[in-house]
mmCIF file of C-alpha atoms in Angstrom:
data_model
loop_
_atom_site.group_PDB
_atom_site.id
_atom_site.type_symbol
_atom_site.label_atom_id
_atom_site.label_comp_id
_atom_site.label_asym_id
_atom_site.label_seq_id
_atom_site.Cartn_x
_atom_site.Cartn_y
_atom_site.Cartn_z
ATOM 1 C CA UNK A 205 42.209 -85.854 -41.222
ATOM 2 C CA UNK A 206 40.158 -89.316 -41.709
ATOM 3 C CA UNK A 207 42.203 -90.167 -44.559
ATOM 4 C CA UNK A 208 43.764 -93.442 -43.920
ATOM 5 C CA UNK A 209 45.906 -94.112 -47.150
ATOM 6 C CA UNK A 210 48.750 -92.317 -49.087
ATOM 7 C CA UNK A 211 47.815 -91.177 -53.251
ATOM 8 C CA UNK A 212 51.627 -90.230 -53.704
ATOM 9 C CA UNK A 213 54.927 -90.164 -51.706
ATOM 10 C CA UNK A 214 54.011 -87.294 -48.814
ATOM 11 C CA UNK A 215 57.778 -86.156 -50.096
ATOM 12 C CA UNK A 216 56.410 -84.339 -52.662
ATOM 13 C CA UNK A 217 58.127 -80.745 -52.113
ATOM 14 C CA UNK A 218 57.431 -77.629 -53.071
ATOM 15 C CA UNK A 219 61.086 -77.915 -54.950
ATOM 16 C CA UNK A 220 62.085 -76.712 -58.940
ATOM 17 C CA UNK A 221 62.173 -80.528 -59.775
ATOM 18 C CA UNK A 222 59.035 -81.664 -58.068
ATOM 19 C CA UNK A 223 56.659 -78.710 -58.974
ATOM 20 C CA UNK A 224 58.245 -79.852 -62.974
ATOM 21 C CA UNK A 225 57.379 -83.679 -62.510
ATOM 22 C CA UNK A 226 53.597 -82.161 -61.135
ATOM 23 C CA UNK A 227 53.661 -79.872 -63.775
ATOM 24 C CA UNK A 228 54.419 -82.583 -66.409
ATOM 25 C CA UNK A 229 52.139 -85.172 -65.003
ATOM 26 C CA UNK A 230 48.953 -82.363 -64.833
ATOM 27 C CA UNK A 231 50.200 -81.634 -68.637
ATOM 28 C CA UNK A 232 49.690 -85.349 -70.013
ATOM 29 C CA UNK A 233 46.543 -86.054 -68.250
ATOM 30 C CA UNK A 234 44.735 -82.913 -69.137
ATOM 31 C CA UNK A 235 46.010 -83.079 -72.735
ATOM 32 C CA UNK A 236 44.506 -86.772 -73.256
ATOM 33 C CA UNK A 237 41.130 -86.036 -71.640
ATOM 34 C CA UNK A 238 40.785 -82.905 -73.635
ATOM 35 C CA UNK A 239 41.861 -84.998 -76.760
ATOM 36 C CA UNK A 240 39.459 -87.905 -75.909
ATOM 37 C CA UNK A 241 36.221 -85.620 -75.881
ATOM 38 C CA UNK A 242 35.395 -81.814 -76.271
ATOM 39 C CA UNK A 243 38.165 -79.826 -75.096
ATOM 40 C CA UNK A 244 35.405 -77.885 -72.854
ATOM 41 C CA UNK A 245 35.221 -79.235 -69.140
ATOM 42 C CA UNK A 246 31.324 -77.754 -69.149
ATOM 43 C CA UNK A 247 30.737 -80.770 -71.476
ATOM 44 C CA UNK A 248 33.816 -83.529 -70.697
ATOM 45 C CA UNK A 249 33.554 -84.714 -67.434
ATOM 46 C CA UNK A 250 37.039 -86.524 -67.374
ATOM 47 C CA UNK A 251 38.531 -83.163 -68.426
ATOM 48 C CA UNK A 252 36.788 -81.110 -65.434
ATOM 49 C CA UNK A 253 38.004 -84.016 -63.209
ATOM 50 C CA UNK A 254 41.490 -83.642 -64.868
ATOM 51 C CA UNK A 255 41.529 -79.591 -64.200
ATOM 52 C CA UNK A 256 39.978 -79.852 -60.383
ATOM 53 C CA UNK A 257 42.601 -82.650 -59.435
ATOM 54 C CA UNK A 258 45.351 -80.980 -60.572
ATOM 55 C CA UNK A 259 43.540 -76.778 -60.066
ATOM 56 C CA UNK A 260 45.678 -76.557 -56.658
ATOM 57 C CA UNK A 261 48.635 -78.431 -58.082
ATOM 58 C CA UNK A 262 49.882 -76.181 -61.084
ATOM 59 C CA UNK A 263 49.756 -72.748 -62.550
ATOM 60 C CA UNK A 264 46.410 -71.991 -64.414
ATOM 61 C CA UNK A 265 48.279 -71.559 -67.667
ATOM 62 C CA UNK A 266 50.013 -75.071 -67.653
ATOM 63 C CA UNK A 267 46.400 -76.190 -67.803
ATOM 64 C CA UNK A 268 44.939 -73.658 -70.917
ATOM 65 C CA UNK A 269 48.551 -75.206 -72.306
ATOM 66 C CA UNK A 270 47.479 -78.437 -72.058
ATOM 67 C CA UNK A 271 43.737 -77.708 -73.615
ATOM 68 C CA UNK A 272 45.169 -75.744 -76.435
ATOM 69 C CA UNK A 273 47.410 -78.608 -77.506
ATOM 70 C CA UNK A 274 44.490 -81.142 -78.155
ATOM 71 C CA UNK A 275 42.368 -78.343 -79.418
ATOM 72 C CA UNK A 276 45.291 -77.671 -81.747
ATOM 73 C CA UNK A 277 45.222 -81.729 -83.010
ATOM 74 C CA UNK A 278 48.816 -82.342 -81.700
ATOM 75 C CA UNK A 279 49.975 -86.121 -82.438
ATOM 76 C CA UNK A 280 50.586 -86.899 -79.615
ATOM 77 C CA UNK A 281 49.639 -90.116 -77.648
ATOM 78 C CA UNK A 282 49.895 -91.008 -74.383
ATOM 79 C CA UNK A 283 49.778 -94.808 -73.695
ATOM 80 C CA UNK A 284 48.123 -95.916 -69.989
ATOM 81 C CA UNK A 285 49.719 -98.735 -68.439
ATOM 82 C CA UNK A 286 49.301 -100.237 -64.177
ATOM 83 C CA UNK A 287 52.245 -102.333 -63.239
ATOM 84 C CA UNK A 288 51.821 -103.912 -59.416
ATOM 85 C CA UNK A 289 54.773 -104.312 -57.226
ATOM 86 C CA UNK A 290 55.959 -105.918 -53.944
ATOM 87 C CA UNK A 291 57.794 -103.001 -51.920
ATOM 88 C CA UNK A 292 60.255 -103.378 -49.522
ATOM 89 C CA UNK A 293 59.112 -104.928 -45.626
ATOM 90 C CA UNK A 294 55.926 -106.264 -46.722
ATOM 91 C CA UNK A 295 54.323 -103.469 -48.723
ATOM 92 C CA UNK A 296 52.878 -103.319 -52.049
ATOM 93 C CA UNK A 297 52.204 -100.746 -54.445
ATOM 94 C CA UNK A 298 50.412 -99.872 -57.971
ATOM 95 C CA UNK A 299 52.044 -97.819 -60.325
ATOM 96 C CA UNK A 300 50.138 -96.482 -62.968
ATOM 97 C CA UNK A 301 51.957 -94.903 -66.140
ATOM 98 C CA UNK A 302 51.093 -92.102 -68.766
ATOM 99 C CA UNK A 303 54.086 -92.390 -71.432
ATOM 100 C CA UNK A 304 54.607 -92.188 -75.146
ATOM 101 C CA UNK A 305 57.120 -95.107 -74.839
ATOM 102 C CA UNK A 306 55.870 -98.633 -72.947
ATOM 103 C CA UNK A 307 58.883 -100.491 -73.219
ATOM 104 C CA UNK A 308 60.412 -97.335 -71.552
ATOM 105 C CA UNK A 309 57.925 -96.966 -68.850
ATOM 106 C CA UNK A 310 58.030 -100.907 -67.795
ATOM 107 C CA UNK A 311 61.803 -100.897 -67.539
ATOM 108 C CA UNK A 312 62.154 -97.903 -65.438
ATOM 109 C CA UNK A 313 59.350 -99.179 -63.360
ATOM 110 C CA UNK A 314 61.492 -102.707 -62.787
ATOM 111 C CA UNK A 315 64.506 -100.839 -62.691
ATOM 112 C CA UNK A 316 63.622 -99.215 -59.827
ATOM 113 C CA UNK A 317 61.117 -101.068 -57.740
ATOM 114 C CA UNK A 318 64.035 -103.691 -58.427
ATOM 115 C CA UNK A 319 66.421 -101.392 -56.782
ATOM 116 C CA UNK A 320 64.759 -100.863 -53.623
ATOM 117 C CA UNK A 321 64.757 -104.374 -52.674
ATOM 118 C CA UNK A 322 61.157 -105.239 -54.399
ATOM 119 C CA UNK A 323 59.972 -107.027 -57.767
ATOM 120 C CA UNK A 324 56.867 -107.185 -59.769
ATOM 121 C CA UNK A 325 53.866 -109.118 -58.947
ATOM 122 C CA UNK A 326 50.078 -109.021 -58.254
ATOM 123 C CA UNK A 327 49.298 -106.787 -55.646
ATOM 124 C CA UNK A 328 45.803 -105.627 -56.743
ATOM 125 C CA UNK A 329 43.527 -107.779 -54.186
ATOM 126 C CA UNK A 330 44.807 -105.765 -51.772
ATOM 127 C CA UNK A 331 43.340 -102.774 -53.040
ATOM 128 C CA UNK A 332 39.766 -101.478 -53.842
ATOM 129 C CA UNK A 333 39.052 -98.606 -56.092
ATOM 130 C CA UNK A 334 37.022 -95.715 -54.559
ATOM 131 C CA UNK A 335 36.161 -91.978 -54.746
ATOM 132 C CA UNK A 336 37.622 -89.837 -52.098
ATOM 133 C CA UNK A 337 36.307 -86.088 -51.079
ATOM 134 C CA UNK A 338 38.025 -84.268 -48.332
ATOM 135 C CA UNK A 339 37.139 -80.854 -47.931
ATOM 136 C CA UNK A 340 36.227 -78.204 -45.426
ATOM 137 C CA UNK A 341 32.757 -78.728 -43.467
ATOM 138 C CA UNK A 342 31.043 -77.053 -40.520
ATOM 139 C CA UNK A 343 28.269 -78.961 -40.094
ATOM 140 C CA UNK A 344 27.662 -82.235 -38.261
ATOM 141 C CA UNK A 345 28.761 -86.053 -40.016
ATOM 142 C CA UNK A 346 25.013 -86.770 -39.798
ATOM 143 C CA UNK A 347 24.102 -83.819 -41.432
ATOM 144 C CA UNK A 348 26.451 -84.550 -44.231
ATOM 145 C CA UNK A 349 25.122 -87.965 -44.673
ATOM 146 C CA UNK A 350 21.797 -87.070 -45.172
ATOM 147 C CA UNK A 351 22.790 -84.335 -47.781
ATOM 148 C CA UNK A 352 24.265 -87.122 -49.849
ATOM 149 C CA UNK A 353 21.740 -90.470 -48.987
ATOM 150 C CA UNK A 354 19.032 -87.306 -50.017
ATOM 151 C CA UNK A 355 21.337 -87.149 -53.053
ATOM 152 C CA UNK A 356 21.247 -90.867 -53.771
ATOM 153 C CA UNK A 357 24.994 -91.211 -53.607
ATOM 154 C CA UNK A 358 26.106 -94.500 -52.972
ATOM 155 C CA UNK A 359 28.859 -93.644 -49.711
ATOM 156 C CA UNK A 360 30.707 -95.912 -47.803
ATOM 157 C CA UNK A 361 32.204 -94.343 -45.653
ATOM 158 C CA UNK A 362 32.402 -90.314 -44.153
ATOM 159 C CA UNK A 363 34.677 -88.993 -41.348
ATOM 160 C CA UNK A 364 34.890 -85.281 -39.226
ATOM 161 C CA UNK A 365 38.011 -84.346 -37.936
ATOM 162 C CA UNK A 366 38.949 -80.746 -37.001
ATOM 163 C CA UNK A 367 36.646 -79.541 -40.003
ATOM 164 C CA UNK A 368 37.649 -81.675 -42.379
ATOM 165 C CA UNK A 369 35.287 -84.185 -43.896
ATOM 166 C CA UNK A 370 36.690 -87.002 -45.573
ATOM 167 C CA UNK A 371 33.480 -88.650 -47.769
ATOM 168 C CA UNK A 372 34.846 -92.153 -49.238
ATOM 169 C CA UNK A 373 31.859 -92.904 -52.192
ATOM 170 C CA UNK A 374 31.453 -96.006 -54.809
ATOM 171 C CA UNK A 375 33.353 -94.531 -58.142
ATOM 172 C CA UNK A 376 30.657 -94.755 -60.299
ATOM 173 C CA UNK A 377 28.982 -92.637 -57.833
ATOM 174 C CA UNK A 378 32.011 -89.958 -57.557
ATOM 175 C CA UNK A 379 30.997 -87.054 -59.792
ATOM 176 C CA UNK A 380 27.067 -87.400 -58.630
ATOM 177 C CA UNK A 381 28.812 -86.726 -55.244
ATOM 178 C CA UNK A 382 30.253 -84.015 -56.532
ATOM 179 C CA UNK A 383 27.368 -82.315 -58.152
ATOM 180 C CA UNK A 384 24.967 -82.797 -55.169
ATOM 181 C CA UNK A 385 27.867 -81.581 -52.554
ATOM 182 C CA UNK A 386 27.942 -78.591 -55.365
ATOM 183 C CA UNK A 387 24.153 -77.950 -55.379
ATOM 184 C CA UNK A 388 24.762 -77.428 -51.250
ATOM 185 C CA UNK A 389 27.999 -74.927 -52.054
ATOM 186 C CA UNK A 390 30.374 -77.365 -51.616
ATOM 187 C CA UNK A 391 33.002 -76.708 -54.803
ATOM 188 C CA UNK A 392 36.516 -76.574 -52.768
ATOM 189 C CA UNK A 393 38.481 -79.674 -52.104
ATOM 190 C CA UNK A 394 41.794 -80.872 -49.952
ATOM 191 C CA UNK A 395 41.582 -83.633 -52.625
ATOM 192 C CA UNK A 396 38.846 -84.973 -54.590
ATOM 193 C CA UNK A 397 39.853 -88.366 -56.999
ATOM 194 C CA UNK A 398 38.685 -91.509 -57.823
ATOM 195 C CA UNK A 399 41.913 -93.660 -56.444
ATOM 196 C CA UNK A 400 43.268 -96.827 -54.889
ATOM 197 C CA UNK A 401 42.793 -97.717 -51.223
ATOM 198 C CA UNK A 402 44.756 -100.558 -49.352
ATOM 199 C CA UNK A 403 42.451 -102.613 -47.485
ATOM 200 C CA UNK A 404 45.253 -103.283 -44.701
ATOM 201 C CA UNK A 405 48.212 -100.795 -44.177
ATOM 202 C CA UNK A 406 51.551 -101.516 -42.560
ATOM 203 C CA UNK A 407 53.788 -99.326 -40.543
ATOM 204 C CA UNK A 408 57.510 -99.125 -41.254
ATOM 205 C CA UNK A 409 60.380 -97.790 -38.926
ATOM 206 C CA UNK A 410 64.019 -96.867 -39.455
ATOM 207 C CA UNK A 411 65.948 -98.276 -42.392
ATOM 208 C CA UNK A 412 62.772 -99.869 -43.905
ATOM 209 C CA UNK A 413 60.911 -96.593 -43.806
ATOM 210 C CA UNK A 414 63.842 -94.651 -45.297
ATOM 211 C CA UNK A 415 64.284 -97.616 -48.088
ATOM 212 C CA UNK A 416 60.260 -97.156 -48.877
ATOM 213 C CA UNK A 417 60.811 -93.474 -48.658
ATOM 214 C CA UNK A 418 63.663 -93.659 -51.429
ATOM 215 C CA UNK A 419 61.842 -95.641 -53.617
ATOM 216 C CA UNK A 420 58.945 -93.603 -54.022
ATOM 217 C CA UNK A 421 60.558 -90.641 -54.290
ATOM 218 C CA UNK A 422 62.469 -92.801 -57.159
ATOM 219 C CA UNK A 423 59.045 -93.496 -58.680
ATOM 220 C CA UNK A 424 57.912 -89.599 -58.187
ATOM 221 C CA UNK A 425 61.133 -88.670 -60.559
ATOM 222 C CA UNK A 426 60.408 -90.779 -63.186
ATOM 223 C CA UNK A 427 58.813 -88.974 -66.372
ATOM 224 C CA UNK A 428 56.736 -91.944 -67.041
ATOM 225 C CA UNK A 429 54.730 -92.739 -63.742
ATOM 226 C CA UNK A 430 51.733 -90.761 -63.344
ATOM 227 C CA UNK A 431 50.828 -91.767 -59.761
ATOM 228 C CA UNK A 432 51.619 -94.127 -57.410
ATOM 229 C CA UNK A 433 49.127 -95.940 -54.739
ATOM 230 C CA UNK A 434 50.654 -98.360 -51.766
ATOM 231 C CA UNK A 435 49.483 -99.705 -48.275
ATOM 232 C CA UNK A 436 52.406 -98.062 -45.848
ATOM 233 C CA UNK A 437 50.914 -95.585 -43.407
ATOM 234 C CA UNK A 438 52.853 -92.790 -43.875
#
C-alpha cells in the first residue's frame, strides 16, 4: 500500500485485551459525537465519521451501545487532551487522550513515555494534519484524480498499488471526498480518517525497534489514550 505513516502501533492483535481497549476507545468516541449533536449519523457528520472509523473495528452493537447512552442523557464527559513526546532513537510521537480524569491521563502518559527512555516536548512541527482514504480501486490513478479535481476536492496526494488507492486530501476537504468518491460507489474503506502524518520518518533496528515497539504497545493499554500518531516506519 502507498501509505507511508503508522495511525497506531501495527501490534494491535486480534487478542481479548486488545479487541477490549478497541472496543473501549470506539465506545468513548462514538458516545461524545452522538452527545455533541443528533444522535443520528444521517444528520451528525462527526458521528458517521465516528461509526465508519471504527464499523470494521468493533461489533455493531458496541456502537448502537454507545448511541443509546447519549440518546439516554448519560453524565458522562469525556475530556480531549494531545500531549507530544520525544520517543526513543530520535522519534517523536502525539498522543491524543479521551478520559474522564486529566490529571490521570497526563501522568500515565509521562509515566510511560518516561519509561521507554523518552520525555515530553513539542513534537508537532513535525507533523501535518491530513485526510487519508485507502480503499479498493480498479481503475487507473488518473482516472481517480479526475473523479475527485471534477469533485472539487482539494488532494494532495493519491497512490495505486496492487488495487489499493491511497487518496491523501486537505481535512477540511475529507468528508466532500467522501461524498463525491460515494456518488461514484465508492463507500468501503481499508481506513478512512482525518489523522497526523510525519513529514520525515525514521527507521529503527534491534533493541531500539523493540524499545519503540514496547512503548506503544504501553500507550495502546492505557484506558486513557485514544490514538497514537509517530514518525517510525514500521
Amino acid at each position: 500500500m502507498g501509505r507511508h505513516f503508522e495511525v497506531r502501533a501495527a501490534s494491535m492483535a486480534a487478542t481479548a485485551k486488545k479487541k477490549s481497549a478497541i472496543y473501549m476507545r470506539a465506545s468513548k468516541e462514538i458516545y461524545m459525537a452522538a452527545k455533541r449533536g443528533v444522535p443520528d449519523p444521517n444528520s451528525n457528520l462527526a458521528l458517521r465519521a465516528a461509526i465508519d472509523k471504527y464499523r470494521k473495528q468493533c461489533p455493531k452493537d458496541v456502537i448502537d451501545r454507545a448511541i443509546k447512552k447519549a440518546q439516554g442523557g448519560d453524565a458522562t464527559n469525556y475530556i480531549e487532551g494531545r500531549y507530544e513526546a520525544y520517543g526513543p532513537a530520535g522519534t517523536y510521537l502525539i498522543i491524543n487522550t479521551l478520559t474522564d480524569n486529566s490529571n490521570r491521563a497526563l501522568v500515565n502518559v509521562r509515566t510511560i513515555v518516561t519509561k521507554k527512555g523518552g520525555h515530553l516536548g513539542d513534537v508537532s512541527y513535525n507533523f501535518e494534519q491530513v485526510g487519508v482514504l485507502d480503499f479498493a480501486y480498479s481503475g487507473s490513478e488518473e482516472s481517480l484524480e479526475e473523479i475527485l479535481i471534477l469533485g472539487d476536492v482539494d488532494v494532495r496526494e493519491i497512490s495505486l498499488e496492487d488495487g489499493v488507492a491511497e487518496v491523501i486530501v486537505d481535512p477540511a476537504s475529507f468528508a466532500h471526498a467522501k461524498e463525491v468518491l460515494a456518488e461514484n460507489g465508492i463507500n468501503d474503506y481499508e481506513f478512512a480518517e482525518v489523522t497526523m502524518k510525519a513529514n520525515d520518518l525514521v527507521t529503527l533496528d534491534g533493541e531500539d525497534l523493540q524499545k519503540f515497539k514496547d512503548l506503544l504497545d504501553l500507550l495502546d493499554d492505557c484506558e486513557d489514550v485514544q490514538a497514537v500518531y509517530h514518525n517510525c516506519d514500521l
